[in-house]
PDB file of C-alpha atoms and ligand atoms in Angstrom:
ATOM      1  CA  UNK A1388      94.301  87.126  91.106  1.00 90.00           C
ATOM      2  CA  UNK A1389      94.239  89.490  93.789  1.00 97.00           C
ATOM      3  CA  UNK A1390      96.760  91.776  95.328  1.00 98.00           C
ATOM      4  CA  UNK A1391      97.320  92.040  99.037  1.00 98.00           C
ATOM      5  CA  UNK A1392      99.116  94.786 100.134  1.00 98.00           C
ATOM      6  CA  UNK A1393     101.272  94.371 104.139  1.00 98.00           C
ATOM      7  CA  UNK A1394     102.260  97.224 105.829  1.00 98.00           C
ATOM      8  CA  UNK A1395     104.824  96.909 108.237  1.00 98.00           C
ATOM      9  CA  UNK A1396     107.267  98.629 111.213  1.00 98.00           C
ATOM     10  CA  UNK A1397     109.482  96.330 112.306  1.00 97.00           C
ATOM     11  CA  UNK A1398     110.528  92.276 112.398  1.00 97.00           C
ATOM     12  CA  UNK A1399     108.011  91.919 110.147  1.00 98.00           C
ATOM     13  CA  UNK A1400     107.878  87.279 111.387  1.00 98.00           C
ATOM     14  CA  UNK A1401     104.092  87.160 110.421  1.00 98.00           C
ATOM     15  CA  UNK A1402     104.332  89.053 106.861  1.00 98.00           C
ATOM     16  CA  UNK A1403     107.118  86.385 106.504  1.00 98.00           C
ATOM     17  CA  UNK A1404     105.022  83.436 107.258  1.00 98.00           C
ATOM     18  CA  UNK A1405     101.701  85.247 104.727  1.00 98.00           C
ATOM     19  CA  UNK A1406     104.034  85.166 101.641  1.00 98.00           C
ATOM     20  CA  UNK A1407     106.078  82.095 102.277  1.00 98.00           C
ATOM     21  CA  UNK A1408     101.749  80.276 102.536  1.00 98.00           C
ATOM     22  CA  UNK A1409     101.067  82.641  99.302  1.00 98.00           C
ATOM     23  CA  UNK A1410     104.254  81.135  97.906  1.00 97.00           C
ATOM     24  CA  UNK A1411     103.687  77.133  99.435  1.00 98.00           C
ATOM     25  CA  UNK A1412      99.329  76.904  98.765  1.00 98.00           C
ATOM     26  CA  UNK A1413      99.516  78.537  95.849  1.00 97.00           C
ATOM     27  CA  UNK A1414      97.131  81.225  97.056  1.00 97.00           C
ATOM     28  CA  UNK A1415      95.234  82.715  94.050  1.00 96.00           C
ATOM     29  CA  UNK A1416      96.823  86.291  95.168  1.00 97.00           C
ATOM     30  CA  UNK A1417     100.611  88.095  95.203  1.00 97.00           C
ATOM     31  CA  UNK A1418     101.957  89.872  97.607  1.00 98.00           C
ATOM     32  CA  UNK A1419     102.120  93.208  95.448  1.00 98.00           C
ATOM     33  CA  UNK A1420     104.033  95.696  97.877  1.00 98.00           C
ATOM     34  CA  UNK A1421     105.244  95.572 101.349  1.00 98.00           C
ATOM     35  CA  UNK A1422     105.220  99.022 102.838  1.00 98.00           C
ATOM     36  CA  UNK A1423     107.494 100.159 105.991  1.00 98.00           C
ATOM     37  CA  UNK A1424     106.662 103.174 108.059  1.00 98.00           C
ATOM     38  CA  UNK A1425     109.894 102.555 109.028  1.00 98.00           C
ATOM     39  CA  UNK A1426     113.270 102.807 106.258  1.00 98.00           C
ATOM     40  CA  UNK A1427     115.299  99.841 108.860  1.00 97.00           C
ATOM     41  CA  UNK A1428     111.908  97.874 109.547  1.00 98.00           C
ATOM     42  CA  UNK A1429     113.881  94.197 109.266  1.00 97.00           C
ATOM     43  CA  UNK A1430     111.084  93.049 107.330  1.00 98.00           C
ATOM     44  CA  UNK A1431     112.254  95.256 104.366  1.00 98.00           C
ATOM     45  CA  UNK A1432     114.859  92.854 103.807  1.00 98.00           C
ATOM     46  CA  UNK A1433     112.974  89.838 103.302  1.00 98.00           C
ATOM     47  CA  UNK A1434     110.240  91.068 101.340  1.00 98.00           C
ATOM     48  CA  UNK A1435     113.149  92.803  98.238  1.00 98.00           C
ATOM     49  CA  UNK A1436     115.236  89.023  98.807  1.00 98.00           C
ATOM     50  CA  UNK A1437     111.623  87.757  98.266  1.00 97.00           C
ATOM     51  CA  UNK A1438     111.205  90.022  94.699  1.00 97.00           C
ATOM     52  CA  UNK A1439     108.173  91.972  96.918  1.00 98.00           C
ATOM     53  CA  UNK A1440     108.117  95.323  95.381  1.00 98.00           C
ATOM     54  CA  UNK A1441     108.695  97.845  99.252  1.00 98.00           C
ATOM     55  CA  UNK A1442     108.217 100.892  99.634  1.00 98.00           C
ATOM     56  CA  UNK A1443     109.378 103.519 102.278  1.00 98.00           C
ATOM     57  CA  UNK A1444     106.645 105.793 104.429  1.00 98.00           C
ATOM     58  CA  UNK A1445     107.801 107.710 107.310  1.00 97.00           C
ATOM     59  CA  UNK A1446     105.302 109.528 109.700  1.00 96.00           C
ATOM     60  CA  UNK A1447     108.361 111.734 110.358  1.00 95.00           C
ATOM     61  CA  UNK A1448     108.464 113.349 106.430  1.00 97.00           C
ATOM     62  CA  UNK A1449     104.620 114.303 107.642  1.00 97.00           C
ATOM     63  CA  UNK A1450     103.071 117.436 109.942  1.00 97.00           C
ATOM     64  CA  UNK A1451     100.163 115.704 111.202  1.00 97.00           C
ATOM     65  CA  UNK A1452      98.798 111.537 111.539  1.00 96.00           C
ATOM     66  CA  UNK A1453      95.728 112.606 108.339  1.00 97.00           C
ATOM     67  CA  UNK A1454      99.063 114.098 106.003  1.00 98.00           C
ATOM     68  CA  UNK A1455     100.584 111.209 106.577  1.00 98.00           C
ATOM     69  CA  UNK A1456      97.541 108.719 105.822  1.00 98.00           C
ATOM     70  CA  UNK A1457      97.070 110.654 102.138  1.00 98.00           C
ATOM     71  CA  UNK A1458      99.955 109.817 101.438  1.00 98.00           C
ATOM     72  CA  UNK A1459     100.195 105.960 102.603  1.00 98.00           C
ATOM     73  CA  UNK A1460      97.029 105.490 101.298  1.00 98.00           C
ATOM     74  CA  UNK A1461      98.618 106.434  97.808  1.00 98.00           C
ATOM     75  CA  UNK A1462     101.799 104.554  97.869  1.00 98.00           C
ATOM     76  CA  UNK A1463      99.045 101.729  98.461  1.00 98.00           C
ATOM     77  CA  UNK A1464      96.410 102.400  96.594  1.00 98.00           C
ATOM     78  CA  UNK A1465      99.294 102.231  93.643  1.00 98.00           C
ATOM     79  CA  UNK A1466      99.366  98.853  94.061  1.00 98.00           C
ATOM     80  CA  UNK A1467      95.696  98.869  93.672  1.00 98.00           C
ATOM     81  CA  UNK A1468      94.714  95.899  96.405  1.00 98.00           C
ATOM     82  CA  UNK A1469      92.443  93.523  97.041  1.00 98.00           C
ATOM     83  CA  UNK A1470      93.479  93.354 101.389  1.00 98.00           C
ATOM     84  CA  UNK A1471      95.818  95.267 102.714  1.00 98.00           C
ATOM     85  CA  UNK A1472      97.273  93.371 105.460  1.00 98.00           C
ATOM     86  CA  UNK A1473      98.743  95.392 109.123  1.00 98.00           C
ATOM     87  CA  UNK A1474     100.820  93.216 110.017  1.00 98.00           C
ATOM     88  CA  UNK A1475     102.986  94.547 112.933  1.00 97.00           C
ATOM     89  CA  UNK A1476     102.743  98.221 111.784  1.00 97.00           C
ATOM     90  CA  UNK A1477     102.701 100.137 114.917  1.00 94.00           C
ATOM     91  CA  UNK A1478     100.758 103.282 113.726  1.00 94.00           C
ATOM     92  CA  UNK A1479      96.741 104.840 114.943  1.00 92.00           C
ATOM     93  CA  UNK A1480      94.968 105.114 111.451  1.00 96.00           C
ATOM     94  CA  UNK A1481      92.801 107.998 110.828  1.00 96.00           C
ATOM     95  CA  UNK A1482      89.515 107.335 110.728  1.00 96.00           C
ATOM     96  CA  UNK A1483      89.086 107.890 106.866  1.00 97.00           C
ATOM     97  CA  UNK A1484      92.373 106.155 105.863  1.00 98.00           C
ATOM     98  CA  UNK A1485      89.656 103.306 107.478  1.00 97.00           C
ATOM     99  CA  UNK A1486      87.035 104.069 105.976  1.00 97.00           C
ATOM    100  CA  UNK A1487      89.092 103.952 103.018  1.00 98.00           C
ATOM    101  CA  UNK A1488      89.782 100.305 103.614  1.00 98.00           C
ATOM    102  CA  UNK A1489      86.762  99.980 105.055  1.00 96.00           C
ATOM    103  CA  UNK A1490      85.643  94.994 104.379  1.00 97.00           C
ATOM    104  CA  UNK A1491      89.355  95.169 103.075  1.00 98.00           C
ATOM    105  CA  UNK A1492      91.560  95.723 105.102  1.00 98.00           C
ATOM    106  CA  UNK A1493      92.895  92.960 107.666  1.00 98.00           C
ATOM    107  CA  UNK A1494      95.029  92.916 111.135  1.00 98.00           C
ATOM    108  CA  UNK A1495      96.690  90.326 113.785  1.00 98.00           C
ATOM    109  CA  UNK A1496      96.613  91.484 117.414  1.00 98.00           C
ATOM    110  CA  UNK A1497      98.502  89.225 119.726  1.00 98.00           C
ATOM    111  CA  UNK A1498      95.545  88.933 122.871  1.00 98.00           C
ATOM    112  CA  UNK A1499      92.027  86.628 122.792  1.00 98.00           C
ATOM    113  CA  UNK A1500      89.936  90.454 122.181  1.00 97.00           C
ATOM    114  CA  UNK A1501      87.941  92.185 123.025  1.00 96.00           C
ATOM    115  CA  UNK A1502      90.836  91.314 126.007  1.00 97.00           C
ATOM    116  CA  UNK A1503      94.147  93.934 126.096  1.00 97.00           C
ATOM    117  CA  UNK A1504      93.669  96.095 123.214  1.00 96.00           C
ATOM    118  CA  UNK A1505      96.553  98.075 122.365  1.00 95.00           C
ATOM    119  CA  UNK A1506     100.909  97.328 123.820  1.00 96.00           C
ATOM    120  CA  UNK A1507     101.723  94.947 126.723  1.00 98.00           C
ATOM    121  CA  UNK A1508      99.438  92.320 125.856  1.00 98.00           C
ATOM    122  CA  UNK A1509     101.579  89.871 127.066  1.00 98.00           C
ATOM    123  CA  UNK A1510     101.600  91.722 130.272  1.00 98.00           C
ATOM    124  CA  UNK A1511      98.824  92.297 131.129  1.00 98.00           C
ATOM    125  CA  UNK A1512      97.736  88.504 130.471  1.00 98.00           C
ATOM    126  CA  UNK A1513     100.207  86.925 133.423  1.00 98.00           C
ATOM    127  CA  UNK A1514      99.346  90.256 135.244  1.00 98.00           C
ATOM    128  CA  UNK A1515      95.325  88.988 135.145  1.00 98.00           C
ATOM    129  CA  UNK A1516      96.623  85.728 136.253  1.00 97.00           C
ATOM    130  CA  UNK A1517      94.639  83.849 132.729  1.00 96.00           C
ATOM    131  CA  UNK A1518      95.589  80.206 132.245  1.00 98.00           C
ATOM    132  CA  UNK A1519      95.544  80.980 128.444  1.00 98.00           C
ATOM    133  CA  UNK A1520      95.791  83.646 125.879  1.00 98.00           C
ATOM    134  CA  UNK A1521      96.300  83.974 122.229  1.00 98.00           C
ATOM    135  CA  UNK A1522      95.984  86.197 119.226  1.00 98.00           C
ATOM    136  CA  UNK A1523      92.969  87.224 117.307  1.00 98.00           C
ATOM    137  CA  UNK A1524      92.803  88.201 113.713  1.00 98.00           C
ATOM    138  CA  UNK A1525      89.818  91.150 113.131  1.00 98.00           C
ATOM    139  CA  UNK A1526      88.629  93.674 110.300  1.00 98.00           C
ATOM    140  CA  UNK A1527      89.994  97.306 110.626  1.00 97.00           C
ATOM    141  CA  UNK A1528      88.099 100.066 112.111  1.00 94.00           C
ATOM    142  CA  UNK A1529      88.343 103.450 113.612  1.00 89.00           C
ATOM    143  CA  UNK A1530      87.984 101.782 116.814  1.00 84.00           C
ATOM    144  CA  UNK A1531      91.789 100.636 118.175  1.00 81.00           C
ATOM    145  CA  UNK A1532      92.115  96.499 117.725  1.00 83.00           C
ATOM    146  CA  UNK A1533      88.466  96.322 117.606  1.00 87.00           C
ATOM    147  CA  UNK A1534      86.601  95.411 114.462  1.00 95.00           C
ATOM    148  CA  UNK A1535      84.853  92.440 113.055  1.00 97.00           C
ATOM    149  CA  UNK A1536      86.486  89.165 114.770  1.00 98.00           C
ATOM    150  CA  UNK A1537      88.028  87.025 111.592  1.00 98.00           C
ATOM    151  CA  UNK A1538      89.568  84.008 113.642  1.00 98.00           C
ATOM    152  CA  UNK A1539      91.391  83.677 117.192  1.00 98.00           C
ATOM    153  CA  UNK A1540      94.259  81.274 118.355  1.00 98.00           C
ATOM    154  CA  UNK A1541      94.567  80.820 121.893  1.00 98.00           C
ATOM    155  CA  UNK A1542      97.775  79.300 123.691  1.00 98.00           C
ATOM    156  CA  UNK A1543      98.025  78.295 127.348  1.00 98.00           C
ATOM    157  CA  UNK A1544      99.720  80.564 130.187  1.00 98.00           C
ATOM    158  CA  UNK A1545     102.220  78.911 131.889  1.00 98.00           C
ATOM    159  CA  UNK A1546     104.064  78.760 135.628  1.00 97.00           C
ATOM    160  CA  UNK A1547     107.040  81.099 135.518  1.00 96.00           C
ATOM    161  CA  UNK A1548     106.274  82.735 132.294  1.00 98.00           C
ATOM    162  CA  UNK A1549     107.740  85.750 131.457  1.00 98.00           C
ATOM    163  CA  UNK A1550     106.383  88.100 128.639  1.00 98.00           C
ATOM    164  CA  UNK A1551     108.949  87.742 126.236  1.00 98.00           C
ATOM    165  CA  UNK A1552     108.203  83.522 126.525  1.00 98.00           C
ATOM    166  CA  UNK A1553     104.662  83.276 126.218  1.00 98.00           C
ATOM    167  CA  UNK A1554     104.865  86.496 123.150  1.00 98.00           C
ATOM    168  CA  UNK A1555     107.271  83.525 121.533  1.00 98.00           C
ATOM    169  CA  UNK A1556     104.173  81.188 122.079  1.00 98.00           C
ATOM    170  CA  UNK A1557     101.540  83.338 120.548  1.00 98.00           C
ATOM    171  CA  UNK A1558     103.526  84.465 117.712  1.00 98.00           C
ATOM    172  CA  UNK A1559     103.575  80.950 116.965  1.00 98.00           C
ATOM    173  CA  UNK A1560     100.399  80.755 116.203  1.00 98.00           C
ATOM    174  CA  UNK A1561      99.700  83.941 114.712  1.00 98.00           C
ATOM    175  CA  UNK A1562     102.234  82.456 112.298  1.00 98.00           C
ATOM    176  CA  UNK A1563      99.134  79.848 111.063  1.00 98.00           C
ATOM    177  CA  UNK A1564      96.417  82.114 111.932  1.00 98.00           C
ATOM    178  CA  UNK A1565      97.075  85.212 110.214  1.00 98.00           C
ATOM    179  CA  UNK A1566      98.031  83.486 106.950  1.00 98.00           C
ATOM    180  CA  UNK A1567      94.348  81.553 106.907  1.00 98.00           C
ATOM    181  CA  UNK A1568      92.463  84.115 107.834  1.00 98.00           C
ATOM    182  CA  UNK A1569      93.912  86.262 104.333  1.00 98.00           C
ATOM    183  CA  UNK A1570      93.684  82.821 102.567  1.00 98.00           C
ATOM    184  CA  UNK A1571      89.768  82.788 103.674  1.00 98.00           C
ATOM    185  CA  UNK A1572      89.553  86.374 102.431  1.00 98.00           C
ATOM    186  CA  UNK A1573      91.468  86.062  99.026  1.00 98.00           C
ATOM    187  CA  UNK A1574      89.275  82.756  98.413  1.00 97.00           C
ATOM    188  CA  UNK A1575      85.977  84.940  98.810  1.00 97.00           C
ATOM    189  CA  UNK A1576      84.679  82.751 102.449  1.00 98.00           C
ATOM    190  CA  UNK A1577      84.605  85.867 104.380  1.00 98.00           C
ATOM    191  CA  UNK A1578      80.891  87.558 104.774  1.00 97.00           C
ATOM    192  CA  UNK A1579      80.626  90.109 107.468  1.00 96.00           C
ATOM    193  CA  UNK A1580      76.830  90.674 108.850  1.00 95.00           C
ATOM    194  CA  UNK A1581      75.665  92.845 111.967  1.00 93.00           C
ATOM    195  CA  UNK A1582      79.130  93.202 113.079  1.00 92.00           C
ATOM    196  CA  UNK A1583      80.081  89.194 112.906  1.00 97.00           C
ATOM    197  CA  UNK A1584      81.951  87.678 110.141  1.00 98.00           C
ATOM    198  CA  UNK A1585      80.375  84.221 109.777  1.00 98.00           C
ATOM    199  CA  UNK A1586      83.787  82.025 108.056  1.00 98.00           C
ATOM    200  CA  UNK A1587      82.126  79.672 104.321  1.00 96.00           C
ATOM    201  CA  UNK A1588      83.955  76.267 104.997  1.00 90.00           C
ATOM    202  CA  UNK A1589      81.890  74.501 102.795  1.00 86.00           C
TER     203      UNK A1589
HETATM  204  C1  GRF B 598     102.782  90.197 116.410  1.00 97.30           C
HETATM  205  O1  GRF B 598     102.903  90.182 117.786  1.00 97.30           O
HETATM  206  C2  GRF B 598     101.367  90.805 116.012  1.00 97.30           C
HETATM  207  O2  GRF B 598     100.278  90.553 116.526  1.00 97.30           O
HETATM  208  C3  GRF B 598     101.362  92.460 116.870  1.00 97.30           C
HETATM  209  O3  GRF B 598     102.917  93.470 116.356  1.00 97.30           O
HETATM  210  C4  GRF B 598     103.723  91.710 116.605  1.00 97.30           C
HETATM  211  C5  GRF B 598     104.274  91.692 115.272  1.00 97.30           C
HETATM  212  O4  GRF B 598     105.816  91.183 114.790  1.00 97.30           O
HETATM  213  N1  GRF B 598     100.302  93.085 116.193  1.00 97.30           N
HETATM  214  P1  GRF B 598     106.139  91.341 113.481  1.00 97.30           P
HETATM  215  O5  GRF B 598     106.607  91.912 113.116  1.00 97.30           O
HETATM  216  O6  GRF B 598     105.081  90.103 112.181  1.00 97.30           O
HETATM  217  O7  GRF B 598     107.179  89.577 113.406  1.00 97.30           O
END
């Protein structure tokens, strides 16, 4: 049984999709904890209702990024994670923290990386006149929104799309994409070689 720790900062709809998939598909894994840097993160309620341990480590309680990441790491590690899942966790992580979870920390980003790292991805996709947009699941490296890519999902950008409408279309795909990628990790089907992820589909 593998332990998954999920980090959120807000709504937590991706976390919810992962929890539901893990239950419905009876993954050989348990969501050991959901941890937030914000006490009012909406997703904490869902996690608690589902009997998942929750914790809050507020970045505001620490004088530096390093001190926060140290405390966060300490909290995460009490749950002995095989995998750390970033699901809308809105913090830039220090290299030491990222290194500690190298090869066992995933993130979902709402763009087709390497396009549009950072914030406001949907606005940028519309402004660029792209016909296709989407989301990416990748292993986390010290480089923000980069790192070996596990899988991507695409959606069309339609005439008249607002960032909100496009975000909702992408989010629907994220809820399929992220649980699937996490399941591959849990089933030991992912291998990183020369900075690229190979998925064993046999
Ligand atoms: C998602 O769009 C995800 O790709 C990005 O942050 C958003 C989080 O949404 N990293 P939610 O909290 O999972 O609902």
